[in-house]
Amino acid sequence: MTTGTTTVAAYAAPAAKAPLERTTIERRAVGEFDVLIDIKFAGICHSDIHQAREGWGEAIFPMVPGHEIAGVVSEVGPGVTKFAVGDRVGVGCMVDSCRECDNCKAGLEQYCTGGGMTGTYNALDKNGEPTYGGYSQKIVVDENYVVRIPDGLALDVAAPLLCAGITTYSPLKHWNAGPGKKVAIVGMGGLGHMGVKIAHALGAEVTVLSQSLRKKDDGLKLGADHYYATSDPETFTKLAGTFDLILSTVSAPLSLDAYLSLLKTDGAFVNVGAPEEPVALNLFSVIGGRKTLAGSGIGGIQETQEMLDFCAEHGFGAEIELIGATEINEAYERVLGSDVRYRFVIDTATI
Ligand SMILES: [Zn+2]
Ligand SMILES: [Zn+2]
């Protein structure tokens, strides 16, 4: 068992809006219930960019982003029962929560009301130390916030499932996407492409609503049954009253009224993308047809495990572009320009 902290190579943003650069960080000593993970791959999530550039408010610097982590356990604390050295594991958006509130007890740790979940990075842990994410070579995490990556799933394509996968899986399950249901996925990016794969695997009839038809071939290949451009006003007339569920994955503000008009009676529009500014809504858009406007954030630990098992069973991970650490800043620009198919994943051996 390690007694001291471990010095680890990482990529960090030294200040808001500054380019990321190579540095070293200290990981805490492996505690009784901790596992030390050799990180192999880390996905780049759009929210890494929001946070590294302080788009979501004041942040902690230096910041090592990354909450789509896949790796292998290399050491366990004496009290660890769920994992052993050599296990293939993942860490998503949280590394702790209060464990005592109703939500934590119900497996909804992401909605912890006892002080909130502890983010994998850009947060303070129980000892008041800043957390550092996956753009690094090792991480120490309490075993209760670690999930198992099934054997059938390669680690590189599994990494993005830890955020993009669970963020779409959780609402699709909650709002009963499945056989006989018409589901629309808004946006065909990192989240959206996972939404398409998962909704299709759940048995729903899937429609992609994307700004243009640029990624139509990919969408159909990944499991969509239909694909429409939202830049074409006819899409909204043609599809009025069509969907049981619309899952919006975009972080640009949308015309909610227009999208709500695409729902059937009792349909739900669920937002998992997070625009930086408030959006306008005419409440008549939900009154007529008893519609639901909702949101959803990632998923709990147990549900994350269920999602990984589901993806492995159906034989898919994310569509990725594997990059080296020196390409991170360029990748950020490309994510902002929607120029990635469909998730950048960092090979952390290059850090
Ligand atoms: Zn994310
Ligand atoms: Zn809690």
Tab-separated table of N, CA and C in Angstrom, residues 71-199:
chain	number	residue	atom	x	y	z
A	71	GLY	N	-9.441	2.813	-17.494
A	71	GLY	CA	-8.098	2.371	-17.141
A	71	GLY	C	-8.113	1.019	-16.461
A	72	VAL	N	-7.000	0.742	-15.782
A	72	VAL	CA	-6.812	-0.569	-15.151
A	72	VAL	C	-6.375	-0.346	-13.700
A	73	VAL	N	-6.968	-1.091	-12.794
A	73	VAL	CA	-6.631	-0.963	-11.376
A	73	VAL	C	-5.205	-1.453	-11.147
A	74	SER	N	-4.378	-0.634	-10.463
A	74	SER	CA	-3.006	-1.065	-10.218
A	74	SER	C	-2.693	-1.208	-8.734
A	75	GLU	N	-3.630	-0.806	-7.893
A	75	GLU	CA	-3.422	-0.979	-6.452
A	75	GLU	C	-4.772	-0.794	-5.770
A	76	VAL	N	-5.016	-1.528	-4.688
A	76	VAL	CA	-6.270	-1.338	-3.947
A	76	VAL	C	-5.970	-1.177	-2.465
A	77	GLY	N	-6.811	-0.397	-1.790
A	77	GLY	CA	-6.688	-0.241	-0.341
A	77	GLY	C	-7.158	-1.520	0.356
A	78	PRO	N	-6.796	-1.675	1.651
A	78	PRO	CA	-7.102	-2.928	2.371
A	78	PRO	C	-8.598	-3.191	2.539
A	79	GLY	N	-9.423	-2.157	2.486
A	79	GLY	CA	-10.859	-2.360	2.690
A	79	GLY	C	-11.634	-2.558	1.399
A	80	VAL	N	-10.937	-2.526	0.272
A	80	VAL	CA	-11.623	-2.621	-1.023
A	80	VAL	C	-12.130	-4.043	-1.265
A	81	THR	N	-13.402	-4.161	-1.639
A	81	THR	CA	-13.980	-5.488	-1.874
A	81	THR	C	-14.451	-5.674	-3.314
A	82	LYS	N	-14.672	-4.576	-4.014
A	82	LYS	CA	-15.296	-4.702	-5.345
A	82	LYS	C	-14.286	-4.875	-6.473
A	83	PHE	N	-13.055	-4.474	-6.261
A	83	PHE	CA	-12.079	-4.475	-7.354
A	83	PHE	C	-10.761	-5.107	-6.914
A	84	ALA	N	-10.057	-5.622	-7.922
A	84	ALA	CA	-8.736	-6.195	-7.674
A	84	ALA	C	-7.763	-5.634	-8.706
A	85	VAL	N	-6.483	-5.742	-8.412
A	85	VAL	CA	-5.456	-5.291	-9.354
A	85	VAL	C	-5.666	-5.995	-10.691
A	86	GLY	N	-5.613	-5.221	-11.775
A	86	GLY	CA	-5.806	-5.783	-13.111
A	86	GLY	C	-7.204	-5.598	-13.664
A	87	ASP	N	-8.169	-5.205	-12.813
A	87	ASP	CA	-9.533	-5.000	-13.297
A	87	ASP	C	-9.598	-3.795	-14.229
A	88	ARG	N	-10.424	-3.921	-15.259
A	88	ARG	CA	-10.646	-2.814	-16.198
A	88	ARG	C	-11.798	-1.988	-15.667
A	89	VAL	N	-11.541	-0.711	-15.457
A	89	VAL	CA	-12.533	0.113	-14.759
A	89	VAL	C	-12.699	1.485	-15.402
A	90	GLY	N	-13.774	2.151	-15.002
A	90	GLY	CA	-14.047	3.494	-15.474
A	90	GLY	C	-14.437	4.415	-14.335
A	91	VAL	N	-14.205	5.709	-14.566
A	91	VAL	CA	-14.653	6.749	-13.642
A	91	VAL	C	-15.324	7.819	-14.487
A	92	GLY	N	-16.475	8.257	-14.031
A	92	GLY	CA	-17.223	9.262	-14.777
A	92	GLY	C	-17.144	10.632	-14.138
A	93	CYS	N	-18.284	11.295	-14.027
A	93	CYS	CA	-18.310	12.718	-13.646
A	93	CYS	C	-18.178	12.971	-12.158
A	94	MET	N	-18.318	11.942	-11.337
A	94	MET	CA	-18.216	12.183	-9.888
A	94	MET	C	-17.310	11.183	-9.219
A	95	VAL	N	-16.681	11.633	-8.123
A	95	VAL	CA	-15.790	10.738	-7.372
A	95	VAL	C	-16.225	10.596	-5.914
A	96	ASP	N	-17.332	11.263	-5.552
A	96	ASP	CA	-17.841	11.150	-4.185
A	96	ASP	C	-19.191	11.849	-4.098
A	97	SER	N	-19.896	11.600	-2.994
A	97	SER	CA	-21.127	12.306	-2.655
A	97	SER	C	-21.361	12.028	-1.177
A	98	CYS	N	-22.459	12.544	-0.597
A	98	CYS	CA	-22.599	12.412	0.865
A	98	CYS	C	-22.895	10.981	1.313
A	99	ARG	N	-23.510	10.190	0.449
A	99	ARG	CA	-23.844	8.782	0.704
A	99	ARG	C	-24.968	8.581	1.709
A	100	GLU	N	-25.533	9.675	2.224
A	100	GLU	CA	-26.542	9.537	3.284
A	100	GLU	C	-27.896	10.115	2.924
A	101	CYS	N	-27.944	11.006	1.955
A	101	CYS	CA	-29.229	11.635	1.618
A	101	CYS	C	-30.111	10.640	0.858
A	102	ASP	N	-31.382	10.979	0.710
A	102	ASP	CA	-32.320	10.075	0.023
A	102	ASP	C	-31.846	9.758	-1.391
A	103	ASN	N	-31.340	10.767	-2.086
A	103	ASN	CA	-30.899	10.528	-3.464
A	103	ASN	C	-29.699	9.583	-3.518
A	104	CYS	N	-28.726	9.805	-2.651
A	104	CYS	CA	-27.567	8.901	-2.631
A	104	CYS	C	-28.010	7.475	-2.325
A	105	LYS	N	-28.927	7.332	-1.369
A	105	LYS	CA	-29.391	5.983	-1.007
A	105	LYS	C	-30.178	5.342	-2.135
A	106	ALA	N	-30.794	6.176	-2.976
A	106	ALA	CA	-31.593	5.650	-4.082
A	106	ALA	C	-30.768	5.440	-5.353
A	107	GLY	N	-29.460	5.636	-5.246
A	107	GLY	CA	-28.618	5.453	-6.439
A	107	GLY	C	-28.666	6.637	-7.390
A	108	LEU	N	-29.054	7.778	-6.851
A	108	LEU	CA	-29.083	9.012	-7.656
A	108	LEU	C	-28.042	9.979	-7.104
A	109	GLU	N	-26.809	9.465	-6.962
A	109	GLU	CA	-25.747	10.263	-6.344
A	109	GLU	C	-25.497	11.573	-7.072
A	110	GLN	N	-25.820	11.584	-8.373
A	110	GLN	CA	-25.583	12.811	-9.145
A	110	GLN	C	-26.476	13.949	-8.679
A	111	TYR	N	-27.552	13.602	-7.983
A	111	TYR	CA	-28.460	14.637	-7.454
A	111	TYR	C	-28.345	14.711	-5.934
A	112	CYS	N	-27.193	14.390	-5.398
A	112	CYS	CA	-26.966	14.405	-3.950
A	112	CYS	C	-27.405	15.739	-3.364
A	113	THR	N	-28.238	15.660	-2.302
A	113	THR	CA	-28.700	16.886	-1.648
A	113	THR	C	-27.896	17.163	-0.381
A	114	GLY	N	-26.966	16.302	-0.063
A	114	GLY	CA	-26.148	16.492	1.130
A	114	GLY	C	-24.846	17.194	0.799
A	115	GLY	N	-24.939	18.276	0.077
A	115	GLY	CA	-23.735	19.021	-0.299
A	115	GLY	C	-23.365	18.842	-1.754
A	116	GLY	N	-24.098	17.977	-2.446
A	116	GLY	CA	-23.842	17.805	-3.879
A	116	GLY	C	-22.768	16.768	-4.147
A	117	MET	N	-22.774	16.221	-5.353
A	117	MET	CA	-21.734	15.268	-5.721
A	117	MET	C	-20.395	15.997	-5.831
A	118	THR	N	-19.318	15.255	-5.644
A	118	THR	CA	-17.980	15.807	-5.835
A	118	THR	C	-17.556	15.535	-7.271
A	119	GLY	N	-17.369	16.593	-8.029
A	119	GLY	CA	-16.976	16.435	-9.427
A	119	GLY	C	-15.598	15.797	-9.538
A	120	THR	N	-15.379	15.085	-10.614
A	120	THR	CA	-14.102	14.413	-10.845
A	120	THR	C	-12.957	15.409	-11.009
A	121	TYR	N	-13.312	16.626	-11.454
A	121	TYR	CA	-12.334	17.723	-11.477
A	121	TYR	C	-13.086	19.022	-11.249
A	122	ASN	N	-12.327	20.090	-11.000
A	122	ASN	CA	-12.942	21.402	-10.749
A	122	ASN	C	-13.896	21.351	-9.563
A	123	ALA	N	-13.507	20.601	-8.533
A	123	ALA	CA	-14.307	20.511	-7.306
A	123	ALA	C	-13.345	20.346	-6.142
A	124	LEU	N	-13.880	20.423	-4.911
A	124	LEU	CA	-13.057	20.164	-3.735
A	124	LEU	C	-13.522	18.866	-3.098
A	125	ASP	N	-12.577	18.024	-2.710
A	125	ASP	CA	-12.968	16.770	-2.067
A	125	ASP	C	-13.245	17.002	-0.581
A	126	LYS	N	-13.519	15.925	0.153
A	126	LYS	CA	-13.897	16.062	1.570
A	126	LYS	C	-12.819	16.726	2.412
A	127	ASN	N	-11.561	16.617	1.952
A	127	ASN	CA	-10.471	17.250	2.699
A	127	ASN	C	-10.188	18.666	2.217
A	128	GLY	N	-11.036	19.154	1.315
A	128	GLY	CA	-10.840	20.512	0.818
A	128	GLY	C	-9.782	20.622	-0.262
A	129	GLU	N	-9.307	19.472	-0.739
A	129	GLU	CA	-8.290	19.480	-1.808
A	129	GLU	C	-8.985	19.495	-3.170
A	130	PRO	N	-8.412	20.239	-4.148
A	130	PRO	CA	-9.027	20.231	-5.472
A	130	PRO	C	-8.952	18.842	-6.121
A	131	THR	N	-9.989	18.483	-6.861
A	131	THR	CA	-9.968	17.218	-7.603
A	131	THR	C	-9.402	17.485	-8.998
A	132	TYR	N	-8.698	16.495	-9.518
A	132	TYR	CA	-8.106	16.578	-10.854
A	132	TYR	C	-8.584	15.393	-11.680
A	133	GLY	N	-8.916	15.672	-12.934
A	133	GLY	CA	-9.573	14.668	-13.763
A	133	GLY	C	-8.670	13.763	-14.572
A	134	GLY	N	-9.211	13.310	-15.673
A	134	GLY	CA	-8.638	12.195	-16.412
A	134	GLY	C	-7.523	12.484	-17.385
A	135	TYR	N	-7.234	13.779	-17.650
A	135	TYR	CA	-6.124	14.062	-18.562
A	135	TYR	C	-4.830	13.867	-17.780
A	136	SER	N	-4.633	12.676	-17.293
A	136	SER	CA	-3.487	12.377	-16.438
A	136	SER	C	-3.263	10.872	-16.469
A	137	GLN	N	-2.169	10.427	-15.869
A	137	GLN	CA	-1.826	9.011	-16.008
A	137	GLN	C	-2.334	8.111	-14.896
A	138	LYS	N	-2.687	8.703	-13.761
A	138	LYS	CA	-3.222	7.887	-12.656
A	138	LYS	C	-4.261	8.699	-11.898
A	139	ILE	N	-5.175	7.990	-11.246
A	139	ILE	CA	-6.146	8.657	-10.377
A	139	ILE	C	-6.472	7.728	-9.217
A	140	VAL	N	-6.742	8.320	-8.058
A	140	VAL	CA	-7.127	7.556	-6.872
A	140	VAL	C	-8.592	7.873	-6.582
A	141	VAL	N	-9.431	6.845	-6.533
A	141	VAL	CA	-10.873	7.051	-6.365
A	141	VAL	C	-11.429	6.020	-5.391
A	142	ASP	N	-12.361	6.436	-4.557
A	142	ASP	CA	-13.076	5.519	-3.673
A	142	ASP	C	-13.793	4.469	-4.521
A	143	GLU	N	-13.721	3.219	-4.126
A	143	GLU	CA	-14.263	2.133	-4.961
A	143	GLU	C	-15.753	2.277	-5.252
A	144	ASN	N	-16.471	2.992	-4.392
A	144	ASN	CA	-17.911	3.146	-4.611
A	144	ASN	C	-18.244	4.063	-5.786
A	145	TYR	N	-17.235	4.741	-6.312
A	145	TYR	CA	-17.459	5.665	-7.433
A	145	TYR	C	-16.697	5.203	-8.677
A	146	VAL	N	-16.384	3.910	-8.666
A	146	VAL	CA	-15.683	3.294	-9.790
A	146	VAL	C	-16.611	2.234	-10.384
A	147	VAL	N	-16.617	2.108	-11.697
A	147	VAL	CA	-17.445	1.082	-12.342
A	147	VAL	C	-16.553	0.139	-13.145
A	148	ARG	N	-17.120	-1.012	-13.445
A	148	ARG	CA	-16.372	-2.050	-14.138
A	148	ARG	C	-16.632	-1.942	-15.633
A	149	ILE	N	-15.593	-2.018	-16.435
A	149	ILE	CA	-15.776	-2.021	-17.888
A	149	ILE	C	-15.792	-3.479	-18.353
A	150	PRO	N	-16.922	-3.923	-18.909
A	150	PRO	CA	-17.038	-5.335	-19.304
A	150	PRO	C	-15.963	-5.713	-20.321
A	151	ASP	N	-15.582	-7.005	-20.325
A	151	ASP	CA	-14.501	-7.494	-21.181
A	151	ASP	C	-14.723	-7.212	-22.661
A	152	GLY	N	-15.956	-7.283	-23.114
A	152	GLY	CA	-16.219	-7.121	-24.541
A	152	GLY	C	-16.035	-5.706	-25.060
A	153	LEU	N	-15.764	-4.771	-24.179
A	153	LEU	CA	-15.708	-3.364	-24.552
A	153	LEU	C	-14.263	-2.867	-24.495
A	154	ALA	N	-13.735	-2.397	-25.634
A	154	ALA	CA	-12.365	-1.865	-25.638
A	154	ALA	C	-12.322	-0.588	-24.792
A	155	LEU	N	-11.199	-0.360	-24.131
A	155	LEU	CA	-11.127	0.768	-23.194
A	155	LEU	C	-11.245	2.126	-23.886
A	156	ASP	N	-10.700	2.240	-25.102
A	156	ASP	CA	-10.741	3.564	-25.753
A	156	ASP	C	-12.166	3.980	-26.132
A	157	VAL	N	-12.944	3.044	-26.657
A	157	VAL	CA	-14.322	3.386	-27.028
A	157	VAL	C	-15.269	3.362	-25.831
A	158	ALA	N	-14.789	2.797	-24.726
A	158	ALA	CA	-15.602	2.786	-23.505
A	158	ALA	C	-15.513	4.119	-22.770
A	159	ALA	N	-14.349	4.783	-22.863
A	159	ALA	CA	-14.143	6.006	-22.076
A	159	ALA	C	-15.304	7.009	-22.225
A	160	PRO	N	-15.716	7.348	-23.468
A	160	PRO	CA	-16.790	8.354	-23.599
A	160	PRO	C	-18.135	7.903	-23.030
A	161	LEU	N	-18.293	6.610	-22.791
A	161	LEU	CA	-19.559	6.159	-22.224
A	161	LEU	C	-19.740	6.702	-20.810
A	162	LEU	N	-18.629	6.993	-20.135
A	162	LEU	CA	-18.696	7.421	-18.742
A	162	LEU	C	-19.377	8.779	-18.557
A	163	CYS	N	-19.434	9.581	-19.614
A	163	CYS	CA	-20.263	10.789	-19.538
A	163	CYS	C	-21.289	10.784	-20.667
A	164	ALA	N	-20.830	10.763	-21.915
A	164	ALA	CA	-21.772	10.843	-23.039
A	164	ALA	C	-22.744	9.664	-23.036
A	165	GLY	N	-22.276	8.492	-22.675
A	165	GLY	CA	-23.135	7.312	-22.658
A	165	GLY	C	-24.196	7.401	-21.575
A	166	ILE	N	-23.775	7.651	-20.350
A	166	ILE	CA	-24.741	7.659	-19.243
A	166	ILE	C	-25.678	8.867	-19.323
A	167	THR	N	-25.185	9.980	-19.835
A	167	THR	CA	-26.022	11.180	-19.924
A	167	THR	C	-27.206	10.976	-20.865
A	168	THR	N	-27.033	10.130	-21.870
A	168	THR	CA	-28.142	9.850	-22.780
A	168	THR	C	-28.915	8.597	-22.341
A	169	TYR	N	-28.213	7.606	-21.803
A	169	TYR	CA	-28.883	6.367	-21.374
A	169	TYR	C	-29.908	6.634	-20.265
A	170	SER	N	-29.513	7.429	-19.282
A	170	SER	CA	-30.379	7.631	-18.116
A	170	SER	C	-31.748	8.227	-18.494
A	171	PRO	N	-31.806	9.334	-19.241
A	171	PRO	CA	-33.133	9.848	-19.623
A	171	PRO	C	-33.876	8.944	-20.604
A	172	LEU	N	-33.159	8.260	-21.489
A	172	LEU	CA	-33.850	7.361	-22.424
A	172	LEU	C	-34.553	6.249	-21.648
A	173	LYS	N	-33.899	5.735	-20.613
A	173	LYS	CA	-34.524	4.716	-19.773
A	173	LYS	C	-35.658	5.320	-18.944
A	174	HIS	N	-35.381	6.465	-18.339
A	174	HIS	CA	-36.373	7.058	-17.432
A	174	HIS	C	-37.677	7.385	-18.153
A	175	TRP	N	-37.551	7.876	-19.401
A	175	TRP	CA	-38.746	8.233	-20.165
A	175	TRP	C	-39.148	7.107	-21.127
A	176	ASN	N	-38.698	5.899	-20.801
A	176	ASN	CA	-39.207	4.682	-21.457
A	176	ASN	C	-39.016	4.604	-22.965
A	177	ALA	N	-37.870	5.016	-23.449
A	177	ALA	CA	-37.578	4.787	-24.870
A	177	ALA	C	-37.541	3.275	-25.079
A	178	GLY	N	-38.218	2.789	-26.091
A	178	GLY	CA	-38.252	1.344	-26.334
A	178	GLY	C	-39.161	1.039	-27.492
A	179	PRO	N	-39.469	-0.227	-27.698
A	179	PRO	CA	-40.322	-0.618	-28.827
A	179	PRO	C	-41.648	0.143	-28.830
A	180	GLY	N	-42.036	0.593	-30.010
A	180	GLY	CA	-43.300	1.320	-30.141
A	180	GLY	C	-43.194	2.803	-29.845
A	181	LYS	N	-42.018	3.264	-29.397
A	181	LYS	CA	-41.849	4.674	-29.064
A	181	LYS	C	-41.066	5.400	-30.149
A	182	LYS	N	-41.539	6.620	-30.455
A	182	LYS	CA	-40.809	7.457	-31.406
A	182	LYS	C	-39.957	8.451	-30.631
A	183	VAL	N	-38.665	8.340	-30.838
A	183	VAL	CA	-37.714	9.147	-30.080
A	183	VAL	C	-36.899	10.010	-31.043
A	184	ALA	N	-36.809	11.290	-30.732
A	184	ALA	CA	-35.936	12.171	-31.516
A	184	ALA	C	-34.711	12.544	-30.696
A	185	ILE	N	-33.576	12.530	-31.348
A	185	ILE	CA	-32.336	12.988	-30.718
A	185	ILE	C	-31.960	14.293	-31.408
A	186	VAL	N	-31.854	15.362	-30.633
A	186	VAL	CA	-31.472	16.650	-31.200
A	186	VAL	C	-29.960	16.814	-31.070
A	187	GLY	N	-29.301	16.977	-32.199
A	187	GLY	CA	-27.850	17.149	-32.194
A	187	GLY	C	-27.158	15.832	-32.471
A	188	MET	N	-26.151	15.872	-33.311
A	188	MET	CA	-25.451	14.639	-33.707
A	188	MET	C	-23.963	14.813	-33.371
A	189	GLY	N	-23.704	15.147	-32.112
A	189	GLY	CA	-22.323	15.292	-31.651
A	189	GLY	C	-21.953	14.143	-30.730
A	190	GLY	N	-21.093	14.424	-29.756
A	190	GLY	CA	-20.616	13.403	-28.827
A	190	GLY	C	-21.761	12.752	-28.069
A	191	LEU	N	-22.647	13.572	-27.512
A	191	LEU	CA	-23.805	13.033	-26.798
A	191	LEU	C	-24.814	12.445	-27.769
A	192	GLY	N	-25.122	13.208	-28.812
A	192	GLY	CA	-26.168	12.806	-29.748
A	192	GLY	C	-25.907	11.463	-30.400
A	193	HIS	N	-24.668	11.231	-30.807
A	193	HIS	CA	-24.407	9.953	-31.489
A	193	HIS	C	-24.583	8.775	-30.535
A	194	MET	N	-24.297	8.998	-29.244
A	194	MET	CA	-24.563	7.937	-28.263
A	194	MET	C	-26.057	7.781	-28.037
A	195	GLY	N	-26.780	8.901	-28.044
A	195	GLY	CA	-28.236	8.836	-27.897
A	195	GLY	C	-28.856	7.997	-29.004
A	196	VAL	N	-28.359	8.168	-30.219
A	196	VAL	CA	-28.870	7.402	-31.362
A	196	VAL	C	-28.609	5.909	-31.154
A	197	LYS	N	-27.363	5.576	-30.812
A	197	LYS	CA	-27.022	4.157	-30.638
A	197	LYS	C	-27.851	3.512	-29.526
A	198	ILE	N	-27.967	4.219	-28.412
A	198	ILE	CA	-28.651	3.629	-27.254
A	198	ILE	C	-30.159	3.535	-27.499
A	199	ALA	N	-30.755	4.596	-28.034
A	199	ALA	CA	-32.206	4.565	-28.290
A	199	ALA	C	-32.536	3.453	-29.283
